[in-house]
PDB file of C-alpha atoms in Angstrom:
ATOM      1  CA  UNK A  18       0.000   0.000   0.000  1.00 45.00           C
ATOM      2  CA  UNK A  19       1.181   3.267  -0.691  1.00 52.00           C
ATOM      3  CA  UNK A  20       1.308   6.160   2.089  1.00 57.00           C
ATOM      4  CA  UNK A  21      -0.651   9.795   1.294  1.00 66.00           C
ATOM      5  CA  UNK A  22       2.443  11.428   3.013  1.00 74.00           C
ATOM      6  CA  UNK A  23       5.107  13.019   2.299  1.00 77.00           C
ATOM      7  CA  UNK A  24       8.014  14.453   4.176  1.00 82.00           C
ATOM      8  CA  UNK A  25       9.180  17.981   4.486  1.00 86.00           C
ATOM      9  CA  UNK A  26      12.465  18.362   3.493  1.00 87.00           C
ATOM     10  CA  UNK A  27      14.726  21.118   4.419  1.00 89.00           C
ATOM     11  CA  UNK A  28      17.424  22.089   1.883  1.00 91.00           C
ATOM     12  CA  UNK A  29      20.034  24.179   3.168  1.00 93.00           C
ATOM     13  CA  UNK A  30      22.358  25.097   0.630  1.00 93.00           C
ATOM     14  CA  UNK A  31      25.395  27.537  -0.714  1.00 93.00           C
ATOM     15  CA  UNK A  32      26.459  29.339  -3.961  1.00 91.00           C
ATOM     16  CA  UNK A  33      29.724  30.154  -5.532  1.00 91.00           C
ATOM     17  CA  UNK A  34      29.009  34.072  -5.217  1.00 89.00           C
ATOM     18  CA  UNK A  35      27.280  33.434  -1.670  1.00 90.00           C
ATOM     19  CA  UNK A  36      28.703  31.075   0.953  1.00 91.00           C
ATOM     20  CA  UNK A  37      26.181  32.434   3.495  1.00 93.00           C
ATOM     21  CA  UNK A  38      23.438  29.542   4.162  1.00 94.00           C
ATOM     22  CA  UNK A  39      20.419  29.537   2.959  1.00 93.00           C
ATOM     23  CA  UNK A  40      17.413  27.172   4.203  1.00 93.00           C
ATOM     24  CA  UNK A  41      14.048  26.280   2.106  1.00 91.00           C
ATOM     25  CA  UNK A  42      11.509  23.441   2.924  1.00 91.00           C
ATOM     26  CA  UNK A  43      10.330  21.765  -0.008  1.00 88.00           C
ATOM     27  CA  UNK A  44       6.555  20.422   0.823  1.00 85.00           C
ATOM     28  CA  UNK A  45       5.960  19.129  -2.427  1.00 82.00           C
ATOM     29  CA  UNK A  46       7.056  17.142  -4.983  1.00 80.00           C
ATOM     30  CA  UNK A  47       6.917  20.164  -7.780  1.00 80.00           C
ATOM     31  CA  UNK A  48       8.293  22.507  -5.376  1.00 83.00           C
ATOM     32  CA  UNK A  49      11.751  24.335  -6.320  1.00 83.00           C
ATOM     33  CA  UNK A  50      14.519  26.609  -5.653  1.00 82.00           C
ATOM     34  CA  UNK A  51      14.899  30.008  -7.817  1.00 81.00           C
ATOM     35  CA  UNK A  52      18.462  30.962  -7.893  1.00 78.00           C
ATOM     36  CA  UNK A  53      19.815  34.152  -8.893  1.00 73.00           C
ATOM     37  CA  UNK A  54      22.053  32.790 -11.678  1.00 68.00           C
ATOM     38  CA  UNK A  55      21.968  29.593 -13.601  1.00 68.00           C
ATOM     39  CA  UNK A  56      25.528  30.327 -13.993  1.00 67.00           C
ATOM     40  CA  UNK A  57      27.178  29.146 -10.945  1.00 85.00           C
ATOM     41  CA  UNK A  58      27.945  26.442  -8.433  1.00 90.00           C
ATOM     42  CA  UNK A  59      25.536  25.392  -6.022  1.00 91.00           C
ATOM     43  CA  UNK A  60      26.205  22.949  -3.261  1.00 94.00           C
ATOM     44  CA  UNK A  61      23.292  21.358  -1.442  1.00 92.00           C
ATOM     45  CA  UNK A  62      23.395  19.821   2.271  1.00 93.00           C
ATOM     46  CA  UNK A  63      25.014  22.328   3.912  1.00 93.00           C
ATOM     47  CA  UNK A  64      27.893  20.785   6.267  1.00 92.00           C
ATOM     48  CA  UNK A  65      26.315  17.456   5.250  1.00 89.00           C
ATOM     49  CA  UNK A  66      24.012  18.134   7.893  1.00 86.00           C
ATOM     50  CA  UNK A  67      20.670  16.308   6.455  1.00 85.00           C
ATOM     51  CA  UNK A  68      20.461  12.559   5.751  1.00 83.00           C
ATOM     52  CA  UNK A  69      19.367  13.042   1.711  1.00 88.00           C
ATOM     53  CA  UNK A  70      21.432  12.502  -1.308  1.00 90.00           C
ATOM     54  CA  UNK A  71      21.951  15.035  -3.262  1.00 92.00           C
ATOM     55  CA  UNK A  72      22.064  14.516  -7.396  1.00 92.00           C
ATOM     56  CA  UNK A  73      24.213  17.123  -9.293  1.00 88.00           C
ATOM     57  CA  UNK A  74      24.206  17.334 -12.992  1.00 84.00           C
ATOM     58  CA  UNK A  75      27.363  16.991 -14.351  1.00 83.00           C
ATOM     59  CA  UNK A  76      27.590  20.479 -15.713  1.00 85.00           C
ATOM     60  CA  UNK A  77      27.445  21.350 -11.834  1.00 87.00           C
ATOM     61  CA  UNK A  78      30.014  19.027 -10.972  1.00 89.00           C
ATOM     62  CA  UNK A  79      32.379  20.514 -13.669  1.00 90.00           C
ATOM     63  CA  UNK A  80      31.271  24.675 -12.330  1.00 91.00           C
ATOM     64  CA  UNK A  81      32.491  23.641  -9.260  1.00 93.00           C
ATOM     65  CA  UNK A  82      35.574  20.984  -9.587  1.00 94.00           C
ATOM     66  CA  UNK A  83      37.118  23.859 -11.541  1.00 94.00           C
ATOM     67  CA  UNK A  84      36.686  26.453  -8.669  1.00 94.00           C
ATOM     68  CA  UNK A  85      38.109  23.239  -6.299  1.00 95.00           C
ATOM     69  CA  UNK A  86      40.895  22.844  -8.613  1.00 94.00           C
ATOM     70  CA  UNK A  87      42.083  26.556  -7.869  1.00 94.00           C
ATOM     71  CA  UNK A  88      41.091  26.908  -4.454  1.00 94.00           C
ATOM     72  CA  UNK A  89      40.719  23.631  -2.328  1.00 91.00           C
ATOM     73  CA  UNK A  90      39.730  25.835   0.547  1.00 92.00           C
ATOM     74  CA  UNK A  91      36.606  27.275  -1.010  1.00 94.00           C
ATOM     75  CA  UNK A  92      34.159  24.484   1.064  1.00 96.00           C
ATOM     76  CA  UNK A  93      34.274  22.929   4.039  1.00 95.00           C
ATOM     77  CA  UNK A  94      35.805  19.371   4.548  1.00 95.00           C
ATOM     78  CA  UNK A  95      32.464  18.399   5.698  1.00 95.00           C
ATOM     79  CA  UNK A  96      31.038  19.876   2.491  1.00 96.00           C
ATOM     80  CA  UNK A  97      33.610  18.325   0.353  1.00 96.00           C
ATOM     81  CA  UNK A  98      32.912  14.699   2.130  1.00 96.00           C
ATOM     82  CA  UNK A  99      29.500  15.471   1.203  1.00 95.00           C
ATOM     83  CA  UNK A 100      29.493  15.889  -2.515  1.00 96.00           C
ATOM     84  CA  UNK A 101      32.216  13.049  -2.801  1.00 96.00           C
ATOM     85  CA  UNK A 102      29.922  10.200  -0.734  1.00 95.00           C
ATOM     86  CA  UNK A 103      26.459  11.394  -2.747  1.00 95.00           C
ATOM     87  CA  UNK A 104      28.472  10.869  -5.888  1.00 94.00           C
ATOM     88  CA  UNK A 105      30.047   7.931  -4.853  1.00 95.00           C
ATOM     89  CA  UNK A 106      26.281   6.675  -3.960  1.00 94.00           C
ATOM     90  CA  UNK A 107      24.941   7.781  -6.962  1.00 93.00           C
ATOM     91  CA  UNK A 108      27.549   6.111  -9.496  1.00 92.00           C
ATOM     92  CA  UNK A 109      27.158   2.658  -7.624  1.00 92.00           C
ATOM     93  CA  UNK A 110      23.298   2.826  -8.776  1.00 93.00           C
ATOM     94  CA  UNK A 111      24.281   3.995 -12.302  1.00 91.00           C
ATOM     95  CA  UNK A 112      22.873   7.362 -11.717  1.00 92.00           C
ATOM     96  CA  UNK A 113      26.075   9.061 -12.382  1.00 90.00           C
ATOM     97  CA  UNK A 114      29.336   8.436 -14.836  1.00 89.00           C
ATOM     98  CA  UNK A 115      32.576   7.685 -13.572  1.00 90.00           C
ATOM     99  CA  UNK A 116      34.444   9.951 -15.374  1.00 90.00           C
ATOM    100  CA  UNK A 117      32.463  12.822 -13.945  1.00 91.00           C
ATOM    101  CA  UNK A 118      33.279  11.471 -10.271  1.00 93.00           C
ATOM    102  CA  UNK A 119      37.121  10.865 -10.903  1.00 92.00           C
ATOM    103  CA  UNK A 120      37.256  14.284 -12.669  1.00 94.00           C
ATOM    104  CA  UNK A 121      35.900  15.930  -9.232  1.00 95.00           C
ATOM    105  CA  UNK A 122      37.688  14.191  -7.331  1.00 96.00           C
ATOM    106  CA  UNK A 123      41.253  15.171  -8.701  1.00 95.00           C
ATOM    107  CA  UNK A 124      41.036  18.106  -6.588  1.00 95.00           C
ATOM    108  CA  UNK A 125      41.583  15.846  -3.425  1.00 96.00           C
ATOM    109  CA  UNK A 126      45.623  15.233  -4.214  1.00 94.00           C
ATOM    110  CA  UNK A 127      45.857  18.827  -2.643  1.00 91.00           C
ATOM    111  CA  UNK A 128      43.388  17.514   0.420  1.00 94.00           C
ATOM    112  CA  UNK A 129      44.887  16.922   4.137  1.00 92.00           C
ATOM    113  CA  UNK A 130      41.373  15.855   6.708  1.00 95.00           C
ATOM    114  CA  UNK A 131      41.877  12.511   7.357  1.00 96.00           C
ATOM    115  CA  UNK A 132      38.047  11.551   7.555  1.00 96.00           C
ATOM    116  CA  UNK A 133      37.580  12.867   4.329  1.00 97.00           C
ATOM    117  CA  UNK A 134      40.531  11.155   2.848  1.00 97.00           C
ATOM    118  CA  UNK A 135      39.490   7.934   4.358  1.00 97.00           C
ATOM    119  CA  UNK A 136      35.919   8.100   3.125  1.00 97.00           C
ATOM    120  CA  UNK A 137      37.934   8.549  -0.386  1.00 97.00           C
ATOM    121  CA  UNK A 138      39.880   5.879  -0.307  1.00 98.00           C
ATOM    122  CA  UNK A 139      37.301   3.330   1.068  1.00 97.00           C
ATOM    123  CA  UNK A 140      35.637   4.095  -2.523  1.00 96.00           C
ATOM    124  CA  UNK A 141      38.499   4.139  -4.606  1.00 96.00           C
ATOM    125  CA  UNK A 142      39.085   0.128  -2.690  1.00 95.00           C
ATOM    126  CA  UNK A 143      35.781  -0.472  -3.478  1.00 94.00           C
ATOM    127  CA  UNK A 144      35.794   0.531  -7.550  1.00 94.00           C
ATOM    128  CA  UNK A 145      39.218  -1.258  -7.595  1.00 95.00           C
ATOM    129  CA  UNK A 146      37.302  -4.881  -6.337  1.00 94.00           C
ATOM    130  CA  UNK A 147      34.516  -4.577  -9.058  1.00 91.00           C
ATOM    131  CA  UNK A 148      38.002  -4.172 -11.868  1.00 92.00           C
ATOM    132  CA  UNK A 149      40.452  -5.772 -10.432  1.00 92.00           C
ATOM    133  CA  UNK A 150      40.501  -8.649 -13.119  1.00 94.00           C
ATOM    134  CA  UNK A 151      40.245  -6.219 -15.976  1.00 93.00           C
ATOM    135  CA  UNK A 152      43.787  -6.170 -17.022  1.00 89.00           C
ATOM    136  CA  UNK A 153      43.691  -3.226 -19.104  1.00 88.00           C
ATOM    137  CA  UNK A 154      41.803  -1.001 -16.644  1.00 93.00           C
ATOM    138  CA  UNK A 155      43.676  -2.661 -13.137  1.00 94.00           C
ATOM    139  CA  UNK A 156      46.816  -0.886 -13.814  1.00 94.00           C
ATOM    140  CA  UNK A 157      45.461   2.919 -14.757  1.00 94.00           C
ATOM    141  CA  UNK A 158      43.360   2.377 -12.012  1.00 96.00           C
ATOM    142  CA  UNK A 159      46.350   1.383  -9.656  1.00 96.00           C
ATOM    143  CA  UNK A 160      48.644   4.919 -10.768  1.00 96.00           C
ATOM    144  CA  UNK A 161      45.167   6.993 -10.710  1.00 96.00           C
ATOM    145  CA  UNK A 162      44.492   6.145  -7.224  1.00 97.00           C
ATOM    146  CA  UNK A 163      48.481   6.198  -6.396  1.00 97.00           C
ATOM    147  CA  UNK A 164      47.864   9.867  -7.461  1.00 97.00           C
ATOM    148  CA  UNK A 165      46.367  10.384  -3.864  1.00 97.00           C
ATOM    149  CA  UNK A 166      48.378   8.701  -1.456  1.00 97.00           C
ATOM    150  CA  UNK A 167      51.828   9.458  -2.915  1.00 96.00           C
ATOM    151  CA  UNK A 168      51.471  13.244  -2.423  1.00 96.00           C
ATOM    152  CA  UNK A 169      50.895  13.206   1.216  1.00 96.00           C
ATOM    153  CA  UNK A 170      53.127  10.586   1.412  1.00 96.00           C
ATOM    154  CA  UNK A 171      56.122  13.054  -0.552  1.00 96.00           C
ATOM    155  CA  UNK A 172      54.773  15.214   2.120  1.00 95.00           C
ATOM    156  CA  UNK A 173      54.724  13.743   5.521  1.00 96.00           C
ATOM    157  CA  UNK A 174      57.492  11.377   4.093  1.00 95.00           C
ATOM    158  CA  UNK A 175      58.153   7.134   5.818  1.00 93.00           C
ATOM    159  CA  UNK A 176      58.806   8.335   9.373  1.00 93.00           C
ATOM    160  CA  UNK A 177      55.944   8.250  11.860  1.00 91.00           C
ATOM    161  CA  UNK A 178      54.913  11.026  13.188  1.00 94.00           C
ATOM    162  CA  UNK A 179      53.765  11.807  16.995  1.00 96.00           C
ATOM    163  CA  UNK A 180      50.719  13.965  16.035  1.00 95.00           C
ATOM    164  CA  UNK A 181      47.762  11.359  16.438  1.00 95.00           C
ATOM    165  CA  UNK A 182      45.897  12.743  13.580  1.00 93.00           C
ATOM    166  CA  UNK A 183      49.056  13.214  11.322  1.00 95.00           C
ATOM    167  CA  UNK A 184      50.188   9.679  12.023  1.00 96.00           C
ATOM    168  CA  UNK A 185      46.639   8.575  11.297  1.00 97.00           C
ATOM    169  CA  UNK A 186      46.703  10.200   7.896  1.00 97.00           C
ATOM    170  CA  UNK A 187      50.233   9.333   6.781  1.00 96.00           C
ATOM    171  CA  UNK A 188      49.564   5.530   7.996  1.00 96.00           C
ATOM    172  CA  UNK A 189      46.634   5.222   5.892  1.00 97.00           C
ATOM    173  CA  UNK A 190      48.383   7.177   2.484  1.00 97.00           C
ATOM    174  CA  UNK A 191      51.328   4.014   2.723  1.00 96.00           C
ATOM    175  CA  UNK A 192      48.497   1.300   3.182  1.00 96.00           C
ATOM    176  CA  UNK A 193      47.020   2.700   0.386  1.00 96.00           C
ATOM    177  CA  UNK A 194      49.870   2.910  -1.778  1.00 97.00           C
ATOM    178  CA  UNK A 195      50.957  -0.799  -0.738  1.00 96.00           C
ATOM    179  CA  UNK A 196      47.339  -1.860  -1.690  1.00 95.00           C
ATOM    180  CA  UNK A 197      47.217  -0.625  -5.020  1.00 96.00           C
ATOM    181  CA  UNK A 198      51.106  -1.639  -5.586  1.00 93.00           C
ATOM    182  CA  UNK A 199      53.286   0.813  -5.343  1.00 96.00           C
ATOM    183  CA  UNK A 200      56.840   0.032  -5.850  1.00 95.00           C
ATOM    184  CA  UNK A 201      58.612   2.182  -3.868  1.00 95.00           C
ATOM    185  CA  UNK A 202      56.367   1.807  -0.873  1.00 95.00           C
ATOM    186  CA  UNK A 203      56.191  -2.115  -1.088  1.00 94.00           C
ATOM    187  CA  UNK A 204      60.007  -2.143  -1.313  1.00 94.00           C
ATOM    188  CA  UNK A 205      60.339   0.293   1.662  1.00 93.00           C
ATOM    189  CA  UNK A 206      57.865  -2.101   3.968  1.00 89.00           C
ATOM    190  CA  UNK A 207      59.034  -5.326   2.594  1.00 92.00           C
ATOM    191  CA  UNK A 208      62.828  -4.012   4.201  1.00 91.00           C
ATOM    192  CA  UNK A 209      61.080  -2.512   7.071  1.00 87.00           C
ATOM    193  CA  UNK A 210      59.164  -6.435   7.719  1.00 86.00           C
ATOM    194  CA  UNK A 211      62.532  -8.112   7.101  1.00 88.00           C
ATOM    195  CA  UNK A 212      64.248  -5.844   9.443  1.00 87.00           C
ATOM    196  CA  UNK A 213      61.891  -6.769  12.001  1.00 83.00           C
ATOM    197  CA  UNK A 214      62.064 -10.319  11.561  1.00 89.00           C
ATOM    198  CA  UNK A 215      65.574 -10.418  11.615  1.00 86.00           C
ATOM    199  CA  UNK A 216      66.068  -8.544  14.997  1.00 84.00           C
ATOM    200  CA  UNK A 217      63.366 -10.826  16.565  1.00 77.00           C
ATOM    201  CA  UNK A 218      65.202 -13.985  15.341  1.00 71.00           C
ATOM    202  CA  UNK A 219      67.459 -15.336  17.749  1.00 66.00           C
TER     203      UNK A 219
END
């Protein structure tokens, strides 16, 4: 049986020329949102406050991976985890094409919050299980996703840090790398195993 009701749902978004909040409540199901341009940006879900997905057209997602690409700074990391998980949802239900996500998502190499990185890279593992026996797609997969962990790994370097969130990041940028085969990284913790098994041999 089908319910009468429908919910209320509050969008609460941002625009590229205004990053001041702005709520609505859409009661209906023809109900809309008049913007002042059609020219711009706008990101729904403010701080990804609101348990909805949010569908952007890939013109959208183009306007603002751009303004990402010049100035990673421009939204929030919660707003940035945002757009990446609704995409991530929407492309695993065929509602969105690949090459639109991993175009967006090229702004992350520049990106240093580890939840948001870690959300990232759980997605990028999870694409990499549904191709890993396509041969011709496994290995550009492998150096695309490299693309991500070897900065901040160029950056906090092999040594482990005593920051907590640092080490948190910089641990999970080398598992990624040694997932998705890495040379130099496999060679460095293949020595670093060995080392350790030889001092614990008596």
């Amino acid at each position: 049986m089908t319910s009468p009701m429908a919910w209320i749902v509050p969008i609460i978004y941002i625009t590229a020329s205004d990053h001041s909040p702005k709520l609505v409540w859409l009661k209906g199901k023809e109900d809309y949102v008049m913007l002042s341009t059609k020219d711009e940006w706008v990101k729904i879900n403010y701080r990804f406050g609101s348990y909805y997905r949010s569908h952007y057209d890939e013109e959208s997602i183009i306007q603002l991976s751009h303004d990402l690409f010049k100035n990673n700074s421009i939204l929030h990391p919660m707003d940035k985890l945002s757009i990446v998980t609704d995409m991530m949802a929407l492309l695993r239900i065929g509602k969105l094409n690949i090459s639109a996500v991993l175009f967006h998502c090229d702004h992350l190499k520049k990106e240093t919050e580890l939840y948001l990185m870690s959300q990232f890279f759980f997605d990028l593992k999870y694409i990499y299980r549904l191709i890993i026996d396509i041969e011709e797609i496994r290995t550009k997969f492998e150096n695309y996703s490299i693309g991500f962990s070897r900065p901040i790994i160029q950056r906090l370097g092999y040594d482990l840090h005593d920051d907590h969130s640092t080490r948190s990041l910089q641990t999970l940028a080398i598992s990624v790398s040694v997932g998705f085969n890495e040379k130099e990284t496999l060679d460095r913790a293949r020595t670093a195993f060995k080392k350790y098994i030889d001092e614990k041999t008596p």
